[in-house]
Amino acid sequence: MLLLFGGMMLYMNAADLVVSFKPAISFEDMLDGKEVKAGSHIEGNVKYVMDYFASETSYTKYKDGSHSGSKKSGNYYLIPIQDGFLALKSRQNDVNTLNQLTDETIEYMTSGTEPATEFFMEGSVKKLEGNVANYYNEYLEELGYTAEEIKAMGDPLVVEFRSFTAIRVMFIIGIAAVILAALFFMRRYRIETRGSGLRRAEDLPG
């Protein structure tokens, strides 16, 4: 069980652990033309946010096929970078702040007043896939971009929140669990092959 638990922890956190040690790219860097790709480490204050193009809900599915009521778990927003756009997956707790920043971004586009709302985010970049990628493309079309222009922007990417401190802690826990499992295995193997080293009852005096 320790080996299974430790292996699962290592597998689940290995990719993000690698990302956590990469130099961080800020949202301002992306506006200035810094290249961003899947596996990039993002950290900093979000400058501008367009409206969200998709939302996410979660629920628990039971063995009989039924499921619990849906619970909102965040939105997918559009953020501008120098050569196009990037999606941002928010947590539900951050929706109100990002909606406020969206309103201020739209105001900035019409009046030139810089947004006052600050929103800090640290995360990793992944490729946007499935229906969410389709919603992303549809939203860009609604903004007036042609299919050729959208294709020229490259594969859609999304920034997802990550607590890299927590990821490092969980990775260390996974290593510790694997090492502990190995020690238990070695001890059991030694007992099976050499005995426990304790004297048997029939060998004791009297």
PDB file of C-alpha atoms in Angstrom:
ATOM      1  CA  MET A   1       0.000   0.000   0.000  1.00  0.00           C
ATOM      2  CA  LEU A   2       2.843   2.392   0.783  1.00  0.00           C
ATOM      3  CA  LEU A   3       4.454   1.620  -2.574  1.00  0.00           C
ATOM      4  CA  LEU A   4       1.168   2.176  -4.411  1.00  0.00           C
ATOM      5  CA  PHE A   5       0.486   5.436  -2.549  1.00  0.00           C
ATOM      6  CA  GLY A   6       4.013   6.732  -3.063  1.00  0.00           C
ATOM      7  CA  GLY A   7       4.069   5.788  -6.732  1.00  0.00           C
ATOM      8  CA  MET A   8       0.735   7.526  -7.304  1.00  0.00           C
ATOM      9  CA  MET A   9       1.984  10.703  -5.605  1.00  0.00           C
ATOM     10  CA  LEU A  10       5.144  10.721  -7.715  1.00  0.00           C
ATOM     11  CA  TYR A  11       3.243  10.082 -10.949  1.00  0.00           C
ATOM     12  CA  MET A  12       0.632  12.770 -10.289  1.00  0.00           C
ATOM     13  CA  ASN A  13       3.128  15.503  -9.386  1.00  0.00           C
ATOM     14  CA  ALA A  14       6.240  14.734 -11.467  1.00  0.00           C
ATOM     15  CA  ALA A  15       5.333  16.890 -14.484  1.00  0.00           C
ATOM     16  CA  ASP A  16       4.335  19.934 -12.422  1.00  0.00           C
ATOM     17  CA  LEU A  17       7.440  19.510 -10.240  1.00  0.00           C
ATOM     18  CA  VAL A  18       9.610  19.950 -13.340  1.00  0.00           C
ATOM     19  CA  VAL A  19       7.591  23.036 -14.336  1.00  0.00           C
ATOM     20  CA  SER A  20       8.029  24.550 -10.855  1.00  0.00           C
ATOM     21  CA  PHE A  21      11.811  24.786 -11.347  1.00  0.00           C
ATOM     22  CA  LYS A  22      11.583  26.514 -14.735  1.00  0.00           C
ATOM     23  CA  PRO A  23      12.082  30.314 -14.887  1.00  0.00           C
ATOM     24  CA  ALA A  24       8.701  31.985 -14.392  1.00  0.00           C
ATOM     25  CA  ILE A  25       7.108  33.997 -17.204  1.00  0.00           C
ATOM     26  CA  SER A  26       4.877  36.897 -16.143  1.00  0.00           C
ATOM     27  CA  PHE A  27       1.701  38.049 -17.877  1.00  0.00           C
ATOM     28  CA  GLU A  28       3.501  41.290 -18.739  1.00  0.00           C
ATOM     29  CA  ASP A  29       6.285  39.253 -20.372  1.00  0.00           C
ATOM     30  CA  MET A  30       3.697  37.580 -22.606  1.00  0.00           C
ATOM     31  CA  LEU A  31       2.291  40.963 -23.613  1.00  0.00           C
ATOM     32  CA  ASP A  32       5.838  41.998 -24.553  1.00  0.00           C
ATOM     33  CA  GLY A  33       6.262  38.942 -26.796  1.00  0.00           C
ATOM     34  CA  LYS A  34       7.836  36.365 -24.465  1.00  0.00           C
ATOM     35  CA  GLU A  35       7.245  32.911 -25.942  1.00  0.00           C
ATOM     36  CA  VAL A  36       4.913  30.695 -23.977  1.00  0.00           C
ATOM     37  CA  LYS A  37       4.228  27.031 -24.683  1.00  0.00           C
ATOM     38  CA  ALA A  38       2.865  23.920 -23.016  1.00  0.00           C
ATOM     39  CA  GLY A  39       4.951  23.252 -19.910  1.00  0.00           C
ATOM     40  CA  SER A  40       5.787  26.912 -19.237  1.00  0.00           C
ATOM     41  CA  HIS A  41       5.800  28.249 -15.673  1.00  0.00           C
ATOM     42  CA  ILE A  42       3.572  31.330 -15.297  1.00  0.00           C
ATOM     43  CA  GLU A  43       3.647  33.696 -12.316  1.00  0.00           C
ATOM     44  CA  GLY A  44       2.524  37.273 -11.779  1.00  0.00           C
ATOM     45  CA  ASN A  45      -0.383  39.705 -11.834  1.00  0.00           C
ATOM     46  CA  VAL A  46      -2.904  39.287 -14.645  1.00  0.00           C
ATOM     47  CA  LYS A  47      -3.009  42.594 -16.521  1.00  0.00           C
ATOM     48  CA  TYR A  48      -6.054  42.256 -18.763  1.00  0.00           C
ATOM     49  CA  VAL A  49      -8.876  39.723 -19.034  1.00  0.00           C
ATOM     50  CA  MET A  50     -11.540  39.279 -21.665  1.00  0.00           C
ATOM     51  CA  ASP A  51     -14.866  37.655 -20.803  1.00  0.00           C
ATOM     52  CA  TYR A  52     -15.066  33.925 -20.081  1.00  0.00           C
ATOM     53  CA  PHE A  53     -15.996  31.583 -22.930  1.00  0.00           C
ATOM     54  CA  ALA A  54     -16.696  28.413 -20.936  1.00  0.00           C
ATOM     55  CA  SER A  55     -17.460  27.368 -17.379  1.00  0.00           C
ATOM     56  CA  GLU A  56     -16.732  24.156 -15.526  1.00  0.00           C
ATOM     57  CA  THR A  57     -18.883  22.167 -13.126  1.00  0.00           C
ATOM     58  CA  SER A  58     -18.085  19.068 -11.100  1.00  0.00           C
ATOM     59  CA  TYR A  59     -20.236  16.289  -9.668  1.00  0.00           C
ATOM     60  CA  THR A  60     -19.945  12.843  -8.104  1.00  0.00           C
ATOM     61  CA  LYS A  61     -21.103   9.867 -10.171  1.00  0.00           C
ATOM     62  CA  TYR A  62     -22.478   6.861  -8.273  1.00  0.00           C
ATOM     63  CA  LYS A  63     -22.375   3.163  -9.163  1.00  0.00           C
ATOM     64  CA  ASP A  64     -26.050   3.093 -10.117  1.00  0.00           C
ATOM     65  CA  GLY A  65     -25.437   5.700 -12.812  1.00  0.00           C
ATOM     66  CA  SER A  66     -26.926   8.628 -10.908  1.00  0.00           C
ATOM     67  CA  HIS A  67     -24.859  11.613  -9.826  1.00  0.00           C
ATOM     68  CA  SER A  68     -24.920  14.401  -7.303  1.00  0.00           C
ATOM     69  CA  GLY A  69     -25.936  17.953  -8.132  1.00  0.00           C
ATOM     70  CA  SER A  70     -23.501  19.940 -10.244  1.00  0.00           C
ATOM     71  CA  LYS A  71     -21.222  22.395  -8.483  1.00  0.00           C
ATOM     72  CA  LYS A  72     -19.452  25.250 -10.268  1.00  0.00           C
ATOM     73  CA  SER A  73     -15.674  24.906 -10.191  1.00  0.00           C
ATOM     74  CA  GLY A  74     -14.459  27.846 -12.292  1.00  0.00           C
ATOM     75  CA  ASN A  75     -14.474  29.602 -15.660  1.00  0.00           C
ATOM     76  CA  TYR A  76     -12.249  29.717 -18.723  1.00  0.00           C
ATOM     77  CA  TYR A  77     -11.290  33.314 -19.521  1.00  0.00           C
ATOM     78  CA  LEU A  78      -9.488  34.789 -22.509  1.00  0.00           C
ATOM     79  CA  ILE A  79      -6.361  36.832 -21.858  1.00  0.00           C
ATOM     80  CA  PRO A  80      -4.431  38.758 -24.530  1.00  0.00           C
ATOM     81  CA  ILE A  81      -0.769  38.155 -25.339  1.00  0.00           C
ATOM     82  CA  GLN A  82       1.310  39.847 -28.029  1.00  0.00           C
ATOM     83  CA  ASP A  83       0.587  37.407 -30.856  1.00  0.00           C
ATOM     84  CA  GLY A  84      -2.912  36.320 -29.935  1.00  0.00           C
ATOM     85  CA  PHE A  85      -4.662  34.978 -26.892  1.00  0.00           C
ATOM     86  CA  LEU A  86      -4.284  32.484 -24.079  1.00  0.00           C
ATOM     87  CA  ALA A  87      -6.992  30.815 -22.015  1.00  0.00           C
ATOM     88  CA  LEU A  88      -6.965  31.057 -18.224  1.00  0.00           C
ATOM     89  CA  LYS A  89      -8.724  28.451 -16.071  1.00  0.00           C
ATOM     90  CA  SER A  90      -9.899  30.069 -12.847  1.00  0.00           C
ATOM     91  CA  ARG A  91     -10.923  28.568  -9.554  1.00  0.00           C
ATOM     92  CA  GLN A  92     -14.474  29.306  -8.476  1.00  0.00           C
ATOM     93  CA  ASN A  93     -13.210  31.466  -5.593  1.00  0.00           C
ATOM     94  CA  ASP A  94     -11.520  33.771  -8.121  1.00  0.00           C
ATOM     95  CA  VAL A  95     -14.511  34.263 -10.433  1.00  0.00           C
ATOM     96  CA  ASN A  96     -15.759  37.504  -8.852  1.00  0.00           C
ATOM     97  CA  THR A  97     -12.306  39.097  -9.003  1.00  0.00           C
ATOM     98  CA  LEU A  98     -11.775  38.090 -12.623  1.00  0.00           C
ATOM     99  CA  ASN A  99     -15.245  39.298 -13.602  1.00  0.00           C
ATOM    100  CA  GLN A 100     -14.375  42.667 -12.078  1.00  0.00           C
ATOM    101  CA  LEU A 101     -11.076  42.714 -13.961  1.00  0.00           C
ATOM    102  CA  THR A 102     -12.982  41.850 -17.151  1.00  0.00           C
ATOM    103  CA  ASP A 103     -15.230  44.885 -16.718  1.00  0.00           C
ATOM    104  CA  GLU A 104     -12.191  47.088 -16.099  1.00  0.00           C
ATOM    105  CA  THR A 105     -10.426  45.665 -19.178  1.00  0.00           C
ATOM    106  CA  ILE A 106     -13.409  46.535 -21.376  1.00  0.00           C
ATOM    107  CA  GLU A 107     -13.439  50.019 -19.825  1.00  0.00           C
ATOM    108  CA  TYR A 108      -9.710  50.331 -20.580  1.00  0.00           C
ATOM    109  CA  MET A 109     -10.348  49.467 -24.243  1.00  0.00           C
ATOM    110  CA  THR A 110     -12.855  52.317 -24.532  1.00  0.00           C
ATOM    111  CA  SER A 111     -11.472  54.994 -22.206  1.00  0.00           C
ATOM    112  CA  GLY A 112      -7.814  54.115 -21.687  1.00  0.00           C
ATOM    113  CA  THR A 113      -8.194  53.851 -17.915  1.00  0.00           C
ATOM    114  CA  GLU A 114      -5.895  51.118 -16.618  1.00  0.00           C
ATOM    115  CA  PRO A 115      -7.562  48.338 -14.597  1.00  0.00           C
ATOM    116  CA  ALA A 116      -7.232  48.782 -10.827  1.00  0.00           C
ATOM    117  CA  THR A 117      -8.095  45.221  -9.751  1.00  0.00           C
ATOM    118  CA  GLU A 118      -5.061  43.078  -8.979  1.00  0.00           C
ATOM    119  CA  PHE A 119      -5.140  39.323  -9.476  1.00  0.00           C
ATOM    120  CA  PHE A 120      -2.027  37.230  -8.836  1.00  0.00           C
ATOM    121  CA  MET A 121      -1.750  33.772 -10.298  1.00  0.00           C
ATOM    122  CA  GLU A 122       0.879  31.055 -10.465  1.00  0.00           C
ATOM    123  CA  GLY A 123       0.390  28.058 -12.680  1.00  0.00           C
ATOM    124  CA  SER A 124       1.457  25.943 -15.608  1.00  0.00           C
ATOM    125  CA  VAL A 125       0.533  26.044 -19.284  1.00  0.00           C
ATOM    126  CA  LYS A 126      -1.206  23.114 -20.933  1.00  0.00           C
ATOM    127  CA  LYS A 127      -2.713  22.459 -24.340  1.00  0.00           C
ATOM    128  CA  LEU A 128      -6.425  23.234 -24.462  1.00  0.00           C
ATOM    129  CA  GLU A 129      -8.355  20.198 -25.691  1.00  0.00           C
ATOM    130  CA  GLY A 130     -11.847  18.803 -26.137  1.00  0.00           C
ATOM    131  CA  ASN A 131     -15.024  20.855 -26.153  1.00  0.00           C
ATOM    132  CA  VAL A 132     -13.340  23.718 -24.306  1.00  0.00           C
ATOM    133  CA  ALA A 133     -10.976  24.189 -27.262  1.00  0.00           C
ATOM    134  CA  ASN A 134     -14.006  24.373 -29.570  1.00  0.00           C
ATOM    135  CA  TYR A 135     -15.610  27.020 -27.337  1.00  0.00           C
ATOM    136  CA  TYR A 136     -12.315  28.930 -27.410  1.00  0.00           C
ATOM    137  CA  ASN A 137     -12.306  28.990 -31.225  1.00  0.00           C
ATOM    138  CA  GLU A 138     -15.983  29.930 -31.369  1.00  0.00           C
ATOM    139  CA  TYR A 139     -15.382  32.863 -29.040  1.00  0.00           C
ATOM    140  CA  LEU A 140     -12.534  34.141 -31.217  1.00  0.00           C
ATOM    141  CA  GLU A 141     -14.833  33.927 -34.234  1.00  0.00           C
ATOM    142  CA  GLU A 142     -17.394  36.001 -32.325  1.00  0.00           C
ATOM    143  CA  LEU A 143     -14.662  38.601 -31.776  1.00  0.00           C
ATOM    144  CA  GLY A 144     -14.235  38.835 -35.548  1.00  0.00           C
ATOM    145  CA  TYR A 145     -11.262  36.564 -36.244  1.00  0.00           C
ATOM    146  CA  THR A 146     -11.368  34.341 -39.306  1.00  0.00           C
ATOM    147  CA  ALA A 147     -10.645  30.608 -39.230  1.00  0.00           C
ATOM    148  CA  GLU A 148      -7.312  31.249 -40.970  1.00  0.00           C
ATOM    149  CA  GLU A 149      -6.299  33.862 -38.387  1.00  0.00           C
ATOM    150  CA  ILE A 150      -7.232  31.561 -35.519  1.00  0.00           C
ATOM    151  CA  LYS A 151      -5.243  28.716 -37.065  1.00  0.00           C
ATOM    152  CA  ALA A 152      -2.238  31.023 -37.471  1.00  0.00           C
ATOM    153  CA  MET A 153      -2.258  31.634 -33.697  1.00  0.00           C
ATOM    154  CA  GLY A 154      -1.284  27.991 -33.154  1.00  0.00           C
ATOM    155  CA  ASP A 155      -2.710  25.399 -30.802  1.00  0.00           C
ATOM    156  CA  PRO A 156      -4.846  26.946 -28.037  1.00  0.00           C
ATOM    157  CA  LEU A 157      -3.149  26.950 -24.632  1.00  0.00           C
ATOM    158  CA  VAL A 158      -4.493  27.384 -21.122  1.00  0.00           C
ATOM    159  CA  VAL A 159      -2.926  28.560 -17.857  1.00  0.00           C
ATOM    160  CA  GLU A 160      -4.096  26.464 -14.907  1.00  0.00           C
ATOM    161  CA  PHE A 161      -3.516  27.315 -11.251  1.00  0.00           C
ATOM    162  CA  ARG A 162      -0.878  25.290  -9.436  1.00  0.00           C
ATOM    163  CA  SER A 163       0.455  25.564  -5.884  1.00  0.00           C
ATOM    164  CA  PHE A 164       4.029  24.564  -6.599  1.00  0.00           C
ATOM    165  CA  THR A 165       4.910  24.567  -2.897  1.00  0.00           C
ATOM    166  CA  ALA A 166       2.194  21.968  -2.277  1.00  0.00           C
ATOM    167  CA  ILE A 167       3.361  19.963  -5.290  1.00  0.00           C
ATOM    168  CA  ARG A 168       6.925  19.808  -3.952  1.00  0.00           C
ATOM    169  CA  VAL A 169       5.679  18.729  -0.530  1.00  0.00           C
ATOM    170  CA  MET A 170       3.517  15.980  -2.049  1.00  0.00           C
ATOM    171  CA  PHE A 171       6.424  14.785  -4.182  1.00  0.00           C
ATOM    172  CA  ILE A 172       8.648  14.523  -1.101  1.00  0.00           C
ATOM    173  CA  ILE A 173       5.887  12.591   0.685  1.00  0.00           C
ATOM    174  CA  GLY A 174       5.732  10.239  -2.295  1.00  0.00           C
ATOM    175  CA  ILE A 175       9.488   9.638  -2.158  1.00  0.00           C
ATOM    176  CA  ALA A 176       9.309   9.015   1.583  1.00  0.00           C
ATOM    177  CA  ALA A 177       6.480   6.482   1.104  1.00  0.00           C
ATOM    178  CA  VAL A 178       8.434   4.590  -1.562  1.00  0.00           C
ATOM    179  CA  ILE A 179      11.594   4.515   0.591  1.00  0.00           C
ATOM    180  CA  LEU A 180       9.591   3.326   3.611  1.00  0.00           C
ATOM    181  CA  ALA A 181       7.976   0.588   1.512  1.00  0.00           C
ATOM    182  CA  ALA A 182      11.429  -0.515   0.330  1.00  0.00           C
ATOM    183  CA  LEU A 183      12.712  -0.672   3.923  1.00  0.00           C
ATOM    184  CA  PHE A 184       9.725  -2.764   5.017  1.00  0.00           C
ATOM    185  CA  PHE A 185      10.267  -5.090   2.060  1.00  0.00           C
ATOM    186  CA  MET A 186      13.974  -5.504   2.828  1.00  0.00           C
ATOM    187  CA  ARG A 187      13.237  -6.216   6.488  1.00  0.00           C
ATOM    188  CA  ARG A 188      10.591  -8.800   5.609  1.00  0.00           C
ATOM    189  CA  TYR A 189      12.916 -10.406   3.075  1.00  0.00           C
ATOM    190  CA  ARG A 190      15.725 -10.609   5.635  1.00  0.00           C
ATOM    191  CA  ILE A 191      13.399 -12.259   8.185  1.00  0.00           C
ATOM    192  CA  GLU A 192      12.172 -14.772   5.607  1.00  0.00           C
ATOM    193  CA  THR A 193      15.681 -15.734   4.507  1.00  0.00           C
ATOM    194  CA  ARG A 194      17.690 -15.425   7.740  1.00  0.00           C
ATOM    195  CA  GLY A 195      15.084 -15.510  10.460  1.00  0.00           C
ATOM    196  CA  SER A 196      14.218 -12.800  12.923  1.00  0.00           C
ATOM    197  CA  GLY A 197      17.329 -13.385  15.050  1.00  0.00           C
ATOM    198  CA  LEU A 198      15.152 -14.071  18.105  1.00  0.00           C
ATOM    199  CA  ARG A 199      15.490 -17.370  19.921  1.00  0.00           C
ATOM    200  CA  ARG A 200      12.614 -19.800  19.585  1.00  0.00           C
ATOM    201  CA  ALA A 201      10.649 -20.820  22.692  1.00  0.00           C
ATOM    202  CA  GLU A 202      11.960 -24.407  22.576  1.00  0.00           C
ATOM    203  CA  ASP A 203      15.541 -23.097  22.645  1.00  0.00           C
ATOM    204  CA  LEU A 204      15.099 -21.070  25.811  1.00  0.00           C
ATOM    205  CA  PRO A 205      16.412 -22.509  29.131  1.00  0.00           C
ATOM    206  CA  GLY A 206      13.845 -24.470  31.133  1.00  0.00           C
TER     207      GLY A 206
END
